[in-house]
Every structure is written in C-alpha cells, then in structure tokens.
Amino acid sequence: MGLLLAEYAKLGPDRKLVRFLGKPVPDNVLEKVQRELESWSDRYDKFQERPMIKASKYMILRSPTEAEEKMIQIGSRRAHSAIRKYQQNLTLWEAAKEAMASVDKEFANQFTGLAVTKGFVGSPHIDTTNIGPFYGLSIGDFEDGTGGIRVELDPLTVCEVNTKNRLGRVDGRFPHFVGPYDETKTRYSLIFYLTEGEVQPKTKAVFGEIIE
C-alpha cells in the first residue's frame, strides 16, 4: 500500500472524482443507531483495536456464530473475548442489524463482522480478510456530502460513496479510505462485512449508480 500511495503522489491531486449515493436508512432506525453509538462512545474512554487506522475509537464485533466457530476450532481466549464483547454490545449490534435489514435483508442475516468507529479519518487500506463487498453507514453532525467512503475504480478514478445516514455497498478489496470532512465535527461509522464462507468474485469497487 505504501508503494501504491507513493505512485499516486507522483500523479498529483488530479485524479478524477465521481460519486454515488448509498441507500437511505429510515429516520426512526437512524435515531436508534445514533443513541447506541453515543452510548458506546460514553462507555469506552479509549478503544482502538486497529492502530494502523486513524480513528479516535475503533471496535470490532464478531457475530456469535463466527466467534463460536473460532472457539471450537482453536479454543482461544480471543474467541471467548469476542463473545463477551458481543454480549456487552448486543443492543448496538441489534440496532445496526435493523439498519442493515432496512436496505438489504439478506445481508443483514449474513454479515459476520461489524466495525464500529468514531472519528475515522483517511487511512487508505485494503481489506485482506474480507470475502466479499461490505456496507458502510455513517452518522453524526458532519456535513452531508463529506466524509464518504472513497474507493479506487481504476488508478486515475476514485468514487466517493455518500454514506451519511445511508448504507453504501463497496468492495473493500479495492483500495479505499474516508474522504475529507470537518474533523471538529462528530462522525460515527458502521462497517458490515463478511469474513466467513465462500469467497465472492472481485468484480467492481462500488455497487450503485455513479454520478459523474
């Protein structure tokens, strides 16, 4: 990734930027999710499980099925910890799942991991353990149209997916990062992803109508 970013730096800031809108989540569901995210943030003064990502807080929740399978396979403390963390954040998981179901009921019953973040900034990366595309949702008082998920369509084209109060589908196996926003504002995000099952073909970076 470092070599890739170095090559992009040589190209300068003139890569083409296109956009698409995620699917809106109902207001009553968004309110429930935001309450849970604020409660989560209040519970944890510091929580950063992915230090390579620039975020004030970052937590990974595993589905109970995935955690139990890992515990059976390897019997690790990490699996026990994952189950305990899921139980401690059950109402957040359920609110997130309800949001997901409002847009894609099938995926709401399939996703195995949920990344919960606050203050996620930039951080270009590729998701090496995902087996298929993910959905992203962001909530907060940051300006609409900013802080979307930017993903590379090709070396000279980047698409920004507007995920504010919306769920956008992106394949994180393509380079992606959070677009700029006013970092004095609050931005929470939820990333719903799959790490278990049959690997899905890597076909395209975004799943929606692109606005030039």
Short mmCIF file of C-alpha atoms in Angstrom, two decimals:
data_model
loop_
_atom_site.label_atom_id
_atom_site.label_comp_id
_atom_site.label_asym_id
_atom_site.label_seq_id
_atom_site.Cartn_x
_atom_site.Cartn_y
_atom_site.Cartn_z
CA MET A 1 0.00 0.00 0.00
CA GLY A 2 2.88 2.38 0.75
CA LEU A 3 4.34 1.90 -2.73
CA LEU A 4 0.91 2.42 -4.28
CA LEU A 5 0.41 5.69 -2.39
CA ALA A 6 3.86 6.86 -3.47
CA GLU A 7 2.94 6.32 -7.12
CA TYR A 8 -0.31 8.24 -6.62
CA ALA A 9 1.63 11.11 -5.09
CA LYS A 10 3.62 11.35 -8.34
CA LEU A 11 0.37 11.77 -10.25
CA GLY A 12 -0.63 14.73 -8.10
CA PRO A 13 -4.12 15.62 -6.82
CA ASP A 14 -5.83 15.44 -10.22
CA ARG A 15 -7.40 12.01 -10.11
CA LYS A 16 -10.99 12.09 -11.33
CA LEU A 17 -13.59 12.05 -8.53
CA VAL A 18 -17.06 10.61 -9.14
CA ARG A 19 -19.81 9.91 -6.61
CA PHE A 20 -22.76 7.75 -5.75
CA LEU A 21 -25.40 7.83 -3.03
CA GLY A 22 -25.93 4.97 -0.64
CA LYS A 23 -29.48 3.84 0.13
CA PRO A 24 -31.19 5.93 2.84
CA VAL A 25 -31.94 4.36 6.23
CA PRO A 26 -35.30 5.28 7.84
CA ASP A 27 -35.13 8.15 10.33
CA ASN A 28 -36.54 6.15 13.25
CA VAL A 29 -33.88 3.47 12.74
CA LEU A 30 -31.12 6.08 12.43
CA GLU A 31 -32.19 7.62 15.73
CA LYS A 32 -31.92 4.24 17.43
CA VAL A 33 -28.48 3.58 15.92
CA GLN A 34 -27.20 7.02 16.91
CA ARG A 35 -28.35 6.54 20.52
CA GLU A 36 -26.49 3.23 20.66
CA LEU A 37 -23.34 4.73 19.14
CA GLU A 38 -23.35 7.62 21.60
CA SER A 39 -23.87 5.17 24.47
CA TRP A 40 -20.98 3.03 23.15
CA SER A 41 -18.72 6.06 22.95
CA ASP A 42 -19.63 7.06 26.52
CA ARG A 43 -18.83 3.56 27.80
CA TYR A 44 -15.33 3.50 26.35
CA ASP A 45 -12.99 6.38 27.02
CA LYS A 46 -10.41 4.80 24.72
CA PHE A 47 -10.97 1.90 22.36
CA GLN A 48 -8.67 1.32 19.38
CA GLU A 49 -8.45 -2.22 18.06
CA ARG A 50 -6.89 -1.32 14.71
CA PRO A 51 -3.99 1.04 15.43
CA MET A 52 -2.98 1.29 11.76
CA ILE A 53 -6.30 3.09 11.15
CA LYS A 54 -6.55 6.73 12.16
CA ALA A 55 -9.63 6.92 14.37
CA SER A 56 -10.35 8.11 17.90
CA LYS A 57 -12.24 4.87 18.59
CA TYR A 58 -12.40 1.60 16.65
CA MET A 59 -14.07 -1.60 17.82
CA ILE A 60 -14.66 -4.87 16.00
CA LEU A 61 -17.68 -7.01 16.86
CA ARG A 62 -17.90 -10.60 15.65
CA SER A 63 -21.15 -12.40 15.08
CA PRO A 64 -21.79 -15.03 17.77
CA THR A 65 -21.73 -17.75 15.11
CA GLU A 66 -18.29 -16.73 13.87
CA ALA A 67 -16.91 -16.35 17.39
CA GLU A 68 -18.27 -19.72 18.50
CA GLU A 69 -16.84 -21.45 15.43
CA LYS A 70 -13.41 -19.99 16.15
CA MET A 71 -13.68 -21.03 19.79
CA ILE A 72 -14.49 -24.60 18.74
CA GLN A 73 -11.66 -24.64 16.20
CA ILE A 74 -8.92 -23.09 18.31
CA GLY A 75 -10.40 -22.63 21.78
CA SER A 76 -8.67 -19.31 22.13
CA ARG A 77 -9.05 -16.56 24.69
CA ARG A 78 -9.66 -14.21 21.78
CA ALA A 79 -12.77 -16.15 20.81
CA HIS A 80 -14.07 -16.01 24.39
CA SER A 81 -13.30 -12.29 24.44
CA ALA A 82 -15.16 -11.78 21.16
CA ILE A 83 -18.27 -13.49 22.52
CA ARG A 84 -18.12 -11.43 25.72
CA LYS A 85 -17.70 -8.18 23.76
CA TYR A 86 -20.65 -9.09 21.52
CA GLN A 87 -22.81 -9.69 24.58
CA GLN A 88 -21.74 -6.37 26.11
CA ASN A 89 -22.71 -4.55 22.91
CA LEU A 90 -25.76 -6.61 21.96
CA THR A 91 -28.17 -3.66 21.68
CA LEU A 92 -25.74 -1.85 19.37
CA TRP A 93 -25.44 -4.95 17.18
CA GLU A 94 -29.23 -5.31 17.04
CA ALA A 95 -29.75 -1.65 16.11
CA ALA A 96 -27.09 -1.94 13.41
CA LYS A 97 -28.70 -5.12 12.08
CA GLU A 98 -32.07 -3.36 11.92
CA ALA A 99 -30.49 -0.58 9.85
CA MET A 100 -28.93 -3.17 7.54
CA ALA A 101 -32.23 -5.00 7.17
CA SER A 102 -33.95 -1.80 6.06
CA VAL A 103 -31.77 -1.84 2.94
CA ASP A 104 -30.69 -5.46 2.40
CA LYS A 105 -32.48 -8.10 4.48
CA GLU A 106 -30.40 -10.95 3.10
CA PHE A 107 -27.09 -9.33 4.02
CA ALA A 108 -28.48 -8.43 7.46
CA ASN A 109 -28.58 -12.16 8.16
CA GLN A 110 -25.18 -12.85 6.60
CA PHE A 111 -22.64 -10.31 7.85
CA THR A 112 -20.15 -11.77 10.30
CA GLY A 113 -18.32 -8.64 11.45
CA LEU A 114 -19.21 -5.09 12.44
CA ALA A 115 -16.58 -2.36 12.70
CA VAL A 116 -17.73 0.47 14.96
CA THR A 117 -15.77 3.70 14.70
CA LYS A 118 -15.66 7.31 15.80
CA GLY A 119 -13.51 9.95 14.14
CA PHE A 120 -12.28 7.71 11.32
CA VAL A 121 -10.01 9.82 9.07
CA GLY A 122 -8.34 8.99 5.75
CA SER A 123 -6.36 5.75 6.24
CA PRO A 124 -6.04 4.21 2.73
CA HIS A 125 -6.10 0.42 3.01
CA ILE A 126 -7.30 -2.85 1.51
CA ASP A 127 -9.38 -5.37 3.47
CA THR A 128 -7.36 -8.56 3.17
CA THR A 129 -9.65 -10.84 5.20
CA ASN A 130 -12.99 -9.90 3.64
CA ILE A 131 -14.52 -12.49 1.32
CA GLY A 132 -16.80 -10.03 -0.48
CA PRO A 133 -18.17 -6.48 -0.53
CA PHE A 134 -19.14 -4.62 2.64
CA TYR A 135 -21.76 -1.99 3.54
CA GLY A 136 -20.87 1.29 5.25
CA LEU A 137 -23.09 3.70 7.22
CA SER A 138 -22.03 6.98 8.82
CA ILE A 139 -23.88 9.17 11.32
CA GLY A 140 -23.06 12.47 13.00
CA ASP A 141 -23.14 16.24 12.71
CA PHE A 142 -20.53 16.43 9.93
CA GLU A 143 -21.73 18.00 6.68
CA ASP A 144 -23.68 15.84 4.26
CA GLY A 145 -21.67 15.12 1.12
CA THR A 146 -18.39 14.92 3.05
CA GLY A 147 -16.69 12.06 4.89
CA GLY A 148 -17.84 9.41 2.43
CA ILE A 149 -16.03 6.20 1.61
CA ARG A 150 -13.64 6.83 -1.25
CA VAL A 151 -12.71 3.77 -3.28
CA GLU A 152 -10.47 3.38 -6.31
CA LEU A 153 -12.30 2.45 -9.51
CA ASP A 154 -9.07 2.50 -11.51
CA PRO A 155 -5.66 4.13 -10.98
CA LEU A 156 -6.96 7.53 -12.14
CA THR A 157 -10.57 7.44 -10.88
CA VAL A 158 -11.91 7.50 -7.32
CA CYS A 159 -15.56 7.20 -6.32
CA GLU A 160 -16.86 8.78 -3.12
CA VAL A 161 -19.82 6.89 -1.68
CA ASN A 162 -22.10 9.13 0.37
CA THR A 163 -22.85 7.07 3.49
CA LYS A 164 -24.23 9.82 5.75
CA ASN A 165 -27.49 8.32 7.03
CA ARG A 166 -27.16 5.90 4.11
CA LEU A 167 -25.82 2.42 3.51
CA GLY A 168 -23.41 2.15 0.60
CA ARG A 169 -22.02 -1.11 -0.77
CA VAL A 170 -18.30 -1.18 -1.54
CA ASP A 171 -15.75 -3.91 -2.21
CA GLY A 172 -13.03 -3.22 0.33
CA ARG A 173 -10.62 -5.45 -1.54
CA PHE A 174 -10.04 -2.36 -3.68
CA PRO A 175 -8.01 0.49 -2.09
CA HIS A 176 -10.34 2.72 -0.08
CA PHE A 177 -10.34 5.39 2.61
CA VAL A 178 -12.54 8.01 4.29
CA GLY A 179 -12.97 11.24 2.33
CA PRO A 180 -12.26 14.60 3.98
CA TYR A 181 -14.70 16.20 6.40
CA ASP A 182 -14.59 18.76 9.22
CA GLU A 183 -12.78 16.80 11.93
CA THR A 184 -14.12 19.11 14.64
CA LYS A 185 -17.50 17.51 13.95
CA THR A 186 -18.62 14.06 15.08
CA ARG A 187 -18.60 11.18 12.61
CA TYR A 188 -19.53 7.65 13.66
CA SER A 189 -19.44 4.79 11.20
CA LEU A 190 -20.55 1.19 10.99
CA ILE A 191 -18.97 -1.23 8.52
CA PHE A 192 -20.80 -4.52 7.93
CA TYR A 193 -18.59 -7.19 6.39
CA LEU A 194 -18.10 -10.91 5.69
CA THR A 195 -15.06 -12.99 6.63
CA GLU A 196 -16.57 -16.48 6.64
CA GLY A 197 -17.97 -18.57 3.80
CA GLU A 198 -17.23 -18.91 0.10
CA VAL A 199 -15.06 -16.18 -1.38
CA GLN A 200 -17.05 -13.95 -3.74
CA PRO A 201 -15.52 -12.86 -7.05
CA LYS A 202 -13.89 -9.43 -7.03
CA THR A 203 -15.79 -7.70 -9.84
CA LYS A 204 -16.29 -3.99 -9.20
CA ALA A 205 -15.46 -1.49 -6.47
CA VAL A 206 -18.90 0.05 -5.92
CA PHE A 207 -22.47 -1.16 -6.31
CA GLY A 208 -24.72 1.70 -7.34
CA GLU A 209 -25.35 4.36 -9.95
CA ILE A 210 -22.27 6.52 -10.37
CA ILE A 211 -22.78 10.28 -10.72
CA GLU A 212 -20.12 11.88 -12.92
#
